[in-house]
């Protein structure tokens, strides 16, 4: 296992050779919903133009790339941890578990797994080669694709939650700790989907 902080073009090329998977997460910071991860194996013979860190793309571009990734990638797997698991484990360990689940869901074992960030989860297959790449979602195409898949999946789940609880504004803030979300918590209380170990939610529960 290696952690790449200042990765060179040559290292990127070497890491992206062979049958590799990119992994990223979305949803560590929100107060509600699952933390969602994705593992993507791209097809070198069927490239996708415009891949980048999902945060740097417009919603329209993300949605278009999401469909293209599903159509062209060799494999896509989504993993997650629920609010209950997040409360039991803490968000860091829940994120690692969600990444494990995403990788375990791939149909074939990759030669290596490249993860955005500075940590590598302990895979069920202990022989699996894993590397962390800081800011990898803007450097490694498969990590970029994973960030897009995870982002679109989670955003759509927040939009579905918004339809159930329109008074909370989930479609706009996606569950993040915004002023509007704090006001909704104060006015309408805590939902089952909220992460009850997160301070603003816990404080609202303690006050009720």
CSV table of C-alpha atoms in Angstrom, one decimal:
chain,number,residue,atom,x,y,z
A,1,UNK,CA,0.0,0.0,0.0
A,2,UNK,CA,1.2,3.5,-0.8
A,3,UNK,CA,-0.2,7.0,-0.3
A,4,UNK,CA,0.6,9.3,-3.2
A,5,UNK,CA,0.7,13.0,-2.2
A,6,UNK,CA,2.6,14.5,-5.1
A,7,UNK,CA,2.0,12.0,-7.9
A,8,UNK,CA,3.9,12.3,-11.2
A,9,UNK,CA,2.6,11.7,-14.7
A,10,UNK,CA,4.7,8.6,-14.9
A,11,UNK,CA,3.3,7.2,-11.6
A,12,UNK,CA,-0.3,7.9,-12.9
A,13,UNK,CA,0.5,6.0,-16.1
A,14,UNK,CA,1.9,3.1,-14.1
A,15,UNK,CA,-1.0,2.9,-11.7
A,16,UNK,CA,-3.6,3.1,-14.4
A,17,UNK,CA,-2.1,0.2,-16.3
A,18,UNK,CA,-3.8,-3.2,-16.4
A,19,UNK,CA,-7.2,-4.1,-14.8
A,20,UNK,CA,-7.6,-1.5,-12.1
A,21,UNK,CA,-10.5,0.0,-10.2
A,22,UNK,CA,-11.0,3.6,-9.0
A,23,UNK,CA,-12.9,4.2,-5.7
A,24,UNK,CA,-14.3,7.4,-4.2
A,25,UNK,CA,-17.0,8.4,-1.7
A,26,UNK,CA,-19.6,11.1,-1.4
A,27,UNK,CA,-21.5,12.1,1.7
A,28,UNK,CA,-19.2,12.2,4.7
A,29,UNK,CA,-20.3,15.7,5.8
A,30,UNK,CA,-24.1,15.6,5.5
A,31,UNK,CA,-26.3,15.2,8.5
A,32,UNK,CA,-28.7,12.8,6.8
A,33,UNK,CA,-28.6,9.7,4.6
A,34,UNK,CA,-26.1,7.1,3.6
A,35,UNK,CA,-22.4,7.7,2.9
A,36,UNK,CA,-22.1,6.4,-0.7
A,37,UNK,CA,-19.1,4.9,-2.5
A,38,UNK,CA,-18.4,3.7,-6.0
A,39,UNK,CA,-15.8,1.4,-7.6
A,40,UNK,CA,-15.4,1.7,-11.3
A,41,UNK,CA,-13.3,-0.3,-13.8
A,42,UNK,CA,-13.0,1.7,-17.0
A,43,UNK,CA,-12.5,0.1,-20.5
A,44,UNK,CA,-9.3,1.4,-22.1
A,45,UNK,CA,-10.6,0.7,-25.5
A,46,UNK,CA,-13.8,2.7,-24.9
A,47,UNK,CA,-12.6,6.0,-23.3
A,48,UNK,CA,-14.9,8.6,-21.8
A,49,UNK,CA,-14.1,12.3,-22.4
A,50,UNK,CA,-14.5,14.9,-19.7
A,51,UNK,CA,-14.0,12.9,-16.6
A,52,UNK,CA,-13.0,15.0,-13.6
A,53,UNK,CA,-13.7,15.5,-9.9
A,54,UNK,CA,-17.5,15.5,-9.6
A,55,UNK,CA,-17.4,18.7,-7.5
A,56,UNK,CA,-15.9,20.5,-10.5
A,57,UNK,CA,-18.7,19.5,-12.9
A,58,UNK,CA,-22.1,20.9,-13.4
A,59,UNK,CA,-25.1,18.8,-12.5
A,60,UNK,CA,-26.0,18.5,-16.2
A,61,UNK,CA,-22.5,17.3,-17.0
A,62,UNK,CA,-22.4,14.9,-14.1
A,63,UNK,CA,-25.7,13.3,-15.2
A,64,UNK,CA,-24.5,12.9,-18.8
A,65,UNK,CA,-21.2,11.4,-17.7
A,66,UNK,CA,-23.0,9.1,-15.2
A,67,UNK,CA,-25.0,7.6,-18.1
A,68,UNK,CA,-21.9,7.3,-20.2
A,69,UNK,CA,-20.0,5.6,-17.4
A,70,UNK,CA,-22.7,3.0,-16.9
A,71,UNK,CA,-22.8,2.4,-20.6
A,72,UNK,CA,-19.0,2.1,-21.3
A,73,UNK,CA,-17.3,1.0,-18.1
A,74,UNK,CA,-16.3,-2.6,-17.7
A,75,UNK,CA,-17.7,-2.7,-14.2
A,76,UNK,CA,-19.5,-0.3,-11.7
A,77,UNK,CA,-20.3,-1.2,-8.1
A,78,UNK,CA,-21.9,1.0,-5.5
A,79,UNK,CA,-21.4,0.6,-1.7
A,80,UNK,CA,-22.9,2.4,1.2
A,81,UNK,CA,-23.3,2.6,4.9
A,82,UNK,CA,-26.6,3.7,6.5
A,83,UNK,CA,-27.1,6.4,9.1
A,84,UNK,CA,-27.4,3.7,11.8
A,85,UNK,CA,-24.1,2.2,10.8
A,86,UNK,CA,-22.5,5.6,10.7
A,87,UNK,CA,-23.7,6.3,14.3
A,88,UNK,CA,-22.4,2.9,15.4
A,89,UNK,CA,-19.0,3.0,13.7
A,90,UNK,CA,-18.3,6.8,13.2
A,91,UNK,CA,-18.1,8.3,9.8
A,92,UNK,CA,-14.5,7.4,9.0
A,93,UNK,CA,-15.0,3.7,9.6
A,94,UNK,CA,-18.4,3.7,7.9
A,95,UNK,CA,-16.8,5.2,4.9
A,96,UNK,CA,-14.1,2.6,4.8
A,97,UNK,CA,-16.7,-0.2,5.1
A,98,UNK,CA,-18.7,1.4,2.3
A,99,UNK,CA,-15.6,1.3,0.1
A,100,UNK,CA,-15.0,-2.3,1.0
A,101,UNK,CA,-18.6,-3.1,-0.1
A,102,UNK,CA,-18.1,-1.3,-3.4
A,103,UNK,CA,-15.0,-3.2,-4.2
A,104,UNK,CA,-16.5,-6.5,-3.1
A,105,UNK,CA,-19.4,-5.9,-5.4
A,106,UNK,CA,-17.2,-5.8,-8.5
A,107,UNK,CA,-17.7,-8.9,-10.7
A,108,UNK,CA,-14.0,-9.5,-11.2
A,109,UNK,CA,-11.0,-9.0,-8.9
A,110,UNK,CA,-9.0,-6.0,-10.2
A,111,UNK,CA,-5.2,-6.0,-10.3
A,112,UNK,CA,-5.2,-3.0,-8.0
A,113,UNK,CA,-7.5,-0.5,-6.4
A,114,UNK,CA,-6.9,3.3,-6.4
A,115,UNK,CA,-8.7,5.3,-3.7
A,116,UNK,CA,-9.2,9.0,-3.5
A,117,UNK,CA,-7.7,10.4,-0.3
A,118,UNK,CA,-5.1,9.3,2.2
A,119,UNK,CA,-6.5,6.0,3.5
A,120,UNK,CA,-6.9,2.5,2.1
A,121,UNK,CA,-9.6,0.3,3.6
A,122,UNK,CA,-8.7,-3.2,4.8
A,123,UNK,CA,-10.2,-5.3,1.9
A,124,UNK,CA,-11.7,-8.7,2.6
A,125,UNK,CA,-9.2,-10.0,0.1
A,126,UNK,CA,-6.0,-9.1,2.0
A,127,UNK,CA,-3.8,-9.7,-1.0
A,128,UNK,CA,-5.6,-7.0,-3.1
A,129,UNK,CA,-3.2,-4.2,-3.9
A,130,UNK,CA,-4.6,-0.8,-2.8
A,131,UNK,CA,-3.2,2.7,-3.0
A,132,UNK,CA,-4.5,6.1,-1.9
A,133,UNK,CA,-4.0,9.1,-4.1
A,134,UNK,CA,-4.6,12.5,-2.6
A,135,UNK,CA,-6.8,14.5,-5.0
A,136,UNK,CA,-7.0,11.4,-7.1
A,137,UNK,CA,-10.5,12.3,-8.3
A,138,UNK,CA,-8.9,14.9,-10.5
A,139,UNK,CA,-6.0,12.8,-11.6
A,140,UNK,CA,-7.0,9.2,-12.1
A,141,UNK,CA,-9.8,8.7,-14.6
A,142,UNK,CA,-11.4,5.7,-12.8
A,143,UNK,CA,-11.4,7.6,-9.5
A,144,UNK,CA,-13.1,10.6,-11.3
A,145,UNK,CA,-15.7,8.2,-12.7
A,146,UNK,CA,-16.3,6.7,-9.2
A,147,UNK,CA,-16.7,10.2,-7.8
A,148,UNK,CA,-19.3,11.0,-10.5
A,149,UNK,CA,-21.2,7.8,-9.9
A,150,UNK,CA,-21.3,8.2,-6.1
A,151,UNK,CA,-22.3,11.8,-6.4
A,152,UNK,CA,-25.2,11.2,-8.8
A,153,UNK,CA,-26.5,8.2,-6.8
A,154,UNK,CA,-26.4,10.1,-3.5
A,155,UNK,CA,-27.9,13.3,-5.0
A,156,UNK,CA,-30.8,11.4,-6.5
A,157,UNK,CA,-31.4,9.8,-3.1
A,158,UNK,CA,-31.6,13.2,-1.5
A,159,UNK,CA,-34.0,14.3,-4.2
A,160,UNK,CA,-36.2,11.3,-3.5
A,161,UNK,CA,-36.0,12.1,0.3
A,162,UNK,CA,-37.0,15.7,-0.6
A,163,UNK,CA,-40.2,14.4,-2.2
A,164,UNK,CA,-41.1,12.6,1.1
A,165,UNK,CA,-40.1,15.5,3.3
A,166,UNK,CA,-40.3,18.7,1.2
A,167,UNK,CA,-40.1,20.9,4.3
A,168,UNK,CA,-36.5,20.0,4.8
A,169,UNK,CA,-35.1,21.2,1.5
A,170,UNK,CA,-33.0,18.1,0.8
A,171,UNK,CA,-33.0,18.7,-3.0
A,172,UNK,CA,-31.2,22.0,-2.5
A,173,UNK,CA,-28.7,21.3,0.3
A,174,UNK,CA,-28.4,17.5,-0.2
A,175,UNK,CA,-28.3,17.0,3.6
A,176,UNK,CA,-25.3,19.2,4.3
A,177,UNK,CA,-25.2,21.3,7.4
A,178,UNK,CA,-26.6,24.6,5.9
A,179,UNK,CA,-28.6,27.3,7.6
A,180,UNK,CA,-31.7,26.1,5.9
A,181,UNK,CA,-31.1,22.6,7.2
A,182,UNK,CA,-30.6,23.8,10.7
A,183,UNK,CA,-33.8,25.8,10.5
A,184,UNK,CA,-35.7,22.7,9.3
A,185,UNK,CA,-34.3,20.6,12.1
A,186,UNK,CA,-35.4,23.2,14.6
A,187,UNK,CA,-38.9,23.5,13.1
A,188,UNK,CA,-39.6,19.9,12.2
A,189,UNK,CA,-37.4,17.7,14.3
A,190,UNK,CA,-35.1,14.8,13.5
A,191,UNK,CA,-36.0,12.2,10.9
A,192,UNK,CA,-35.1,8.5,11.0
A,193,UNK,CA,-32.7,9.2,8.1
A,194,UNK,CA,-30.7,11.7,10.1
A,195,UNK,CA,-27.3,10.8,11.6
A,196,UNK,CA,-28.0,11.0,15.3
A,197,UNK,CA,-24.3,11.1,16.3
A,198,UNK,CA,-23.6,14.3,14.3
A,199,UNK,CA,-23.5,17.3,16.6
A,200,UNK,CA,-26.4,19.4,15.2
A,201,UNK,CA,-28.7,16.4,15.1
A,202,UNK,CA,-27.6,15.2,18.6
A,203,UNK,CA,-28.1,18.7,20.0
A,204,UNK,CA,-31.6,18.9,18.5
A,205,UNK,CA,-32.4,15.4,20.1
A,206,UNK,CA,-31.0,16.4,23.5
A,207,UNK,CA,-33.1,19.6,23.4
A,208,UNK,CA,-36.4,17.8,22.7
